[in-house]
């Protein structure tokens, strides 16, 4: 989410919004997550990323939905995505199926530029939730390749710019939800990379 408000909010209000963001998922979110998970697993079946693909799909789509509805990416959602990614990735790293540094570099490539922008604009754009989401998804993108992580970052920025312009013109708001762009870019780039990996394109 791109933050636009500078007024303080109470802890109770923050907790309420976080709860609402997590409890308001519709059935379509889980159906779409299941369908995307199956597609990514099929594309990455012969690689370690096939194990990480469902975590990516669920985290990305749930965050996009929450940000669209509430203009927030809940900490509990990104933390859950981080834990799930770690649970799947650690055995793969220990078995040398993937390189731990690749995960860290992918996370840094995705989240680093967004964090710089967040700090430079004093939290106005993007929001810290977007930075955390990019870092979590970047772990799996790094497991695919550094080119995949870079491609997802660039796609996120391009989609975010186009979507943000449309959203602001339509709603008249100064801010816009960035998580949908991050989710679309991550899933799209992983799908393309997976298709190349399996020789479909």
CSV table of C-alpha atoms in Angstrom, one decimal:
chain,number,residue,atom,x,y,z
A,1,UNK,CA,0.0,0.0,0.0
A,2,UNK,CA,1.2,3.6,-0.7
A,3,UNK,CA,0.6,5.6,2.4
A,4,UNK,CA,-1.0,9.0,2.2
A,5,UNK,CA,-2.0,9.8,5.8
A,6,UNK,CA,0.3,11.4,8.3
A,7,UNK,CA,-2.1,11.5,11.2
A,8,UNK,CA,-1.4,9.2,14.2
A,9,UNK,CA,-3.7,6.3,14.8
A,10,UNK,CA,-4.4,4.4,17.9
A,11,UNK,CA,-3.2,0.9,18.6
A,12,UNK,CA,-6.8,-0.3,18.9
A,13,UNK,CA,-7.7,1.1,15.4
A,14,UNK,CA,-4.6,-0.4,13.9
A,15,UNK,CA,-5.4,-3.8,15.4
A,16,UNK,CA,-9.0,-3.5,14.2
A,17,UNK,CA,-7.9,-2.8,10.6
A,18,UNK,CA,-5.4,-5.6,10.7
A,19,UNK,CA,-8.0,-8.0,11.9
A,20,UNK,CA,-10.5,-6.8,9.3
A,21,UNK,CA,-7.9,-7.2,6.5
A,22,UNK,CA,-7.2,-10.8,7.6
A,23,UNK,CA,-10.8,-11.8,8.2
A,24,UNK,CA,-12.4,-10.4,5.1
A,25,UNK,CA,-10.9,-12.8,2.5
A,26,UNK,CA,-13.6,-14.0,0.1
A,27,UNK,CA,-13.8,-17.5,-1.3
A,28,UNK,CA,-12.4,-16.3,-4.5
A,29,UNK,CA,-9.1,-15.6,-2.8
A,30,UNK,CA,-8.6,-19.2,-1.8
A,31,UNK,CA,-9.9,-20.5,-5.1
A,32,UNK,CA,-7.5,-18.3,-7.0
A,33,UNK,CA,-4.6,-19.1,-4.7
A,34,UNK,CA,-5.3,-22.8,-5.3
A,35,UNK,CA,-5.5,-22.5,-9.0
A,36,UNK,CA,-2.3,-20.3,-9.3
A,37,UNK,CA,-0.5,-22.7,-6.9
A,38,UNK,CA,-1.3,-25.7,-9.2
A,39,UNK,CA,-0.2,-23.8,-12.2
A,40,UNK,CA,3.1,-22.7,-10.7
A,41,UNK,CA,3.8,-26.2,-9.3
A,42,UNK,CA,3.2,-27.7,-12.7
A,43,UNK,CA,5.6,-25.3,-14.3
A,44,UNK,CA,8.3,-25.8,-11.6
A,45,UNK,CA,7.6,-29.4,-10.9
A,46,UNK,CA,11.1,-30.7,-11.6
A,47,UNK,CA,12.8,-28.0,-9.5
A,48,UNK,CA,13.0,-27.1,-5.8
A,49,UNK,CA,10.9,-24.0,-6.5
A,50,UNK,CA,7.9,-26.3,-7.0
A,51,UNK,CA,7.8,-26.6,-3.2
A,52,UNK,CA,7.9,-22.8,-2.7
A,53,UNK,CA,5.3,-22.0,-5.4
A,54,UNK,CA,2.2,-22.5,-3.2
A,55,UNK,CA,3.6,-20.3,-0.5
A,56,UNK,CA,4.3,-17.5,-3.0
A,57,UNK,CA,0.8,-17.8,-4.6
A,58,UNK,CA,-1.1,-17.7,-1.3
A,59,UNK,CA,1.0,-14.9,0.3
A,60,UNK,CA,0.9,-12.7,-2.9
A,61,UNK,CA,-2.8,-13.1,-3.6
A,62,UNK,CA,-3.9,-12.7,0.1
A,63,UNK,CA,-1.8,-9.6,0.4
A,64,UNK,CA,-3.1,-8.1,-2.8
A,65,UNK,CA,-6.7,-8.7,-1.7
A,66,UNK,CA,-6.0,-7.2,1.8
A,67,UNK,CA,-4.3,-4.1,0.4
A,68,UNK,CA,-7.1,-3.6,-2.2
A,69,UNK,CA,-9.8,-3.7,0.5
A,70,UNK,CA,-8.0,-1.9,3.4
A,71,UNK,CA,-5.0,-0.1,1.9
A,72,UNK,CA,-2.9,-2.2,4.3
A,73,UNK,CA,-0.7,-5.3,4.1
A,74,UNK,CA,-1.1,-6.8,7.6
A,75,UNK,CA,2.1,-7.7,9.5
A,76,UNK,CA,0.6,-11.0,10.5
A,77,UNK,CA,0.2,-11.9,6.8
A,78,UNK,CA,3.7,-11.1,5.8
A,79,UNK,CA,5.1,-12.8,8.9
A,80,UNK,CA,3.1,-15.9,8.2
A,81,UNK,CA,4.4,-15.9,4.6
A,82,UNK,CA,8.0,-15.5,6.0
A,83,UNK,CA,7.5,-18.4,8.4
A,84,UNK,CA,6.0,-20.7,5.7
A,85,UNK,CA,8.8,-19.8,3.3
A,86,UNK,CA,11.4,-20.6,5.9
A,87,UNK,CA,9.8,-23.9,6.8
A,88,UNK,CA,9.9,-25.0,3.2
A,89,UNK,CA,13.2,-23.4,2.2
A,90,UNK,CA,15.4,-24.5,5.1
A,91,UNK,CA,15.3,-28.3,4.3
A,92,UNK,CA,16.0,-27.4,0.6
A,93,UNK,CA,19.0,-25.3,1.7
A,94,UNK,CA,20.3,-28.0,4.0
A,95,UNK,CA,20.0,-30.6,1.2
A,96,UNK,CA,21.9,-28.2,-1.1
A,97,UNK,CA,18.9,-28.1,-3.5
A,98,UNK,CA,19.0,-24.3,-3.3
A,99,UNK,CA,21.6,-21.8,-2.1
A,100,UNK,CA,20.7,-19.8,0.9
A,101,UNK,CA,22.5,-16.7,-0.4
A,102,UNK,CA,20.3,-16.8,-3.4
A,103,UNK,CA,17.2,-16.4,-1.2
A,104,UNK,CA,18.7,-13.5,0.7
A,105,UNK,CA,19.9,-11.7,-2.5
A,106,UNK,CA,16.5,-12.2,-4.1
A,107,UNK,CA,14.8,-10.7,-1.0
A,108,UNK,CA,17.3,-7.8,-1.0
A,109,UNK,CA,16.7,-7.1,-4.7
A,110,UNK,CA,13.0,-7.0,-4.3
A,111,UNK,CA,12.7,-5.1,-1.0
A,112,UNK,CA,15.9,-2.9,-1.2
A,113,UNK,CA,14.7,-0.3,-3.7
A,114,UNK,CA,11.3,-0.1,-2.1
A,115,UNK,CA,12.8,0.4,1.3
A,116,UNK,CA,15.0,3.2,-0.1
A,117,UNK,CA,11.9,4.9,-1.6
A,118,UNK,CA,10.0,4.4,1.7
A,119,UNK,CA,12.7,6.1,3.7
A,120,UNK,CA,13.3,8.8,1.2
A,121,UNK,CA,9.6,9.8,1.2
A,122,UNK,CA,9.3,9.4,4.9
A,123,UNK,CA,6.9,6.5,4.6
A,124,UNK,CA,4.5,8.0,2.1
A,125,UNK,CA,5.3,5.7,-0.9
A,126,UNK,CA,5.5,2.8,-0.8
A,127,UNK,CA,4.2,1.7,2.6
A,128,UNK,CA,6.3,-0.5,4.9
A,129,UNK,CA,3.9,-3.4,4.3
A,130,UNK,CA,4.7,-3.3,0.6
A,131,UNK,CA,8.4,-3.5,1.5
A,132,UNK,CA,7.9,-6.4,3.8
A,133,UNK,CA,5.8,-8.2,1.2
A,134,UNK,CA,8.4,-7.7,-1.5
A,135,UNK,CA,11.1,-9.1,0.8
A,136,UNK,CA,9.1,-12.2,1.6
A,137,UNK,CA,8.3,-12.9,-2.0
A,138,UNK,CA,11.8,-12.1,-3.1
A,139,UNK,CA,13.1,-15.1,-1.1
A,140,UNK,CA,11.4,-17.5,-3.5
A,141,UNK,CA,12.2,-15.3,-6.5
A,142,UNK,CA,15.9,-15.5,-5.6
A,143,UNK,CA,15.6,-19.3,-5.4
A,144,UNK,CA,14.5,-19.2,-9.0
A,145,UNK,CA,17.3,-16.9,-10.2
A,146,UNK,CA,18.6,-13.3,-9.8
A,147,UNK,CA,17.2,-12.5,-13.2
A,148,UNK,CA,13.7,-13.6,-12.0
A,149,UNK,CA,14.0,-11.4,-9.0
A,150,UNK,CA,15.1,-8.4,-11.0
A,151,UNK,CA,12.4,-9.0,-13.6
A,152,UNK,CA,9.8,-9.2,-10.8
A,153,UNK,CA,11.0,-5.9,-9.3
A,154,UNK,CA,10.9,-4.1,-12.6
A,155,UNK,CA,7.5,-5.5,-13.5
A,156,UNK,CA,6.2,-4.4,-10.0
A,157,UNK,CA,7.3,-0.9,-10.6
A,158,UNK,CA,5.9,-0.7,-14.1
A,159,UNK,CA,2.6,-2.3,-13.2
A,160,UNK,CA,2.4,-0.2,-10.0
A,161,UNK,CA,3.0,3.0,-12.0
A,162,UNK,CA,0.3,2.3,-14.6
A,163,UNK,CA,-2.2,0.9,-12.0
A,164,UNK,CA,-1.5,3.7,-9.6
A,165,UNK,CA,-2.2,6.3,-12.3
A,166,UNK,CA,-5.5,4.6,-13.2
A,167,UNK,CA,-6.5,4.1,-9.6
A,168,UNK,CA,-5.8,7.7,-8.6
A,169,UNK,CA,-7.7,9.1,-11.7
A,170,UNK,CA,-10.7,6.8,-10.9
A,171,UNK,CA,-10.9,7.3,-7.1
A,172,UNK,CA,-9.5,10.8,-6.7
A,173,UNK,CA,-7.2,9.5,-4.0
A,174,UNK,CA,-3.5,10.4,-3.7
A,175,UNK,CA,-2.4,6.9,-2.7
A,176,UNK,CA,-3.1,3.5,-4.1
A,177,UNK,CA,-2.6,-0.2,-3.2
A,178,UNK,CA,0.8,-1.4,-4.4
A,179,UNK,CA,0.5,-5.0,-3.3
A,180,UNK,CA,-1.7,-6.1,-6.2
A,181,UNK,CA,1.1,-4.9,-8.6
A,182,UNK,CA,3.8,-6.8,-6.6
A,183,UNK,CA,1.6,-9.9,-6.6
A,184,UNK,CA,0.9,-9.8,-10.3
A,185,UNK,CA,4.5,-9.1,-11.2
A,186,UNK,CA,5.8,-11.9,-8.9
A,187,UNK,CA,3.3,-14.5,-10.2
A,188,UNK,CA,3.6,-13.4,-13.8
A,189,UNK,CA,7.4,-13.5,-13.8
A,190,UNK,CA,7.5,-16.8,-12.1
A,191,UNK,CA,5.1,-18.3,-14.6
A,192,UNK,CA,7.1,-17.0,-17.5
A,193,UNK,CA,10.4,-18.2,-16.0
A,194,UNK,CA,8.8,-21.6,-15.3
A,195,UNK,CA,7.6,-21.9,-18.8
A,196,UNK,CA,11.1,-21.2,-20.1
A,197,UNK,CA,12.5,-23.7,-17.6
A,198,UNK,CA,10.2,-26.5,-18.8
A,199,UNK,CA,10.8,-25.6,-22.5
A,200,UNK,CA,7.2,-24.4,-23.2
A,201,UNK,CA,8.4,-21.2,-24.7
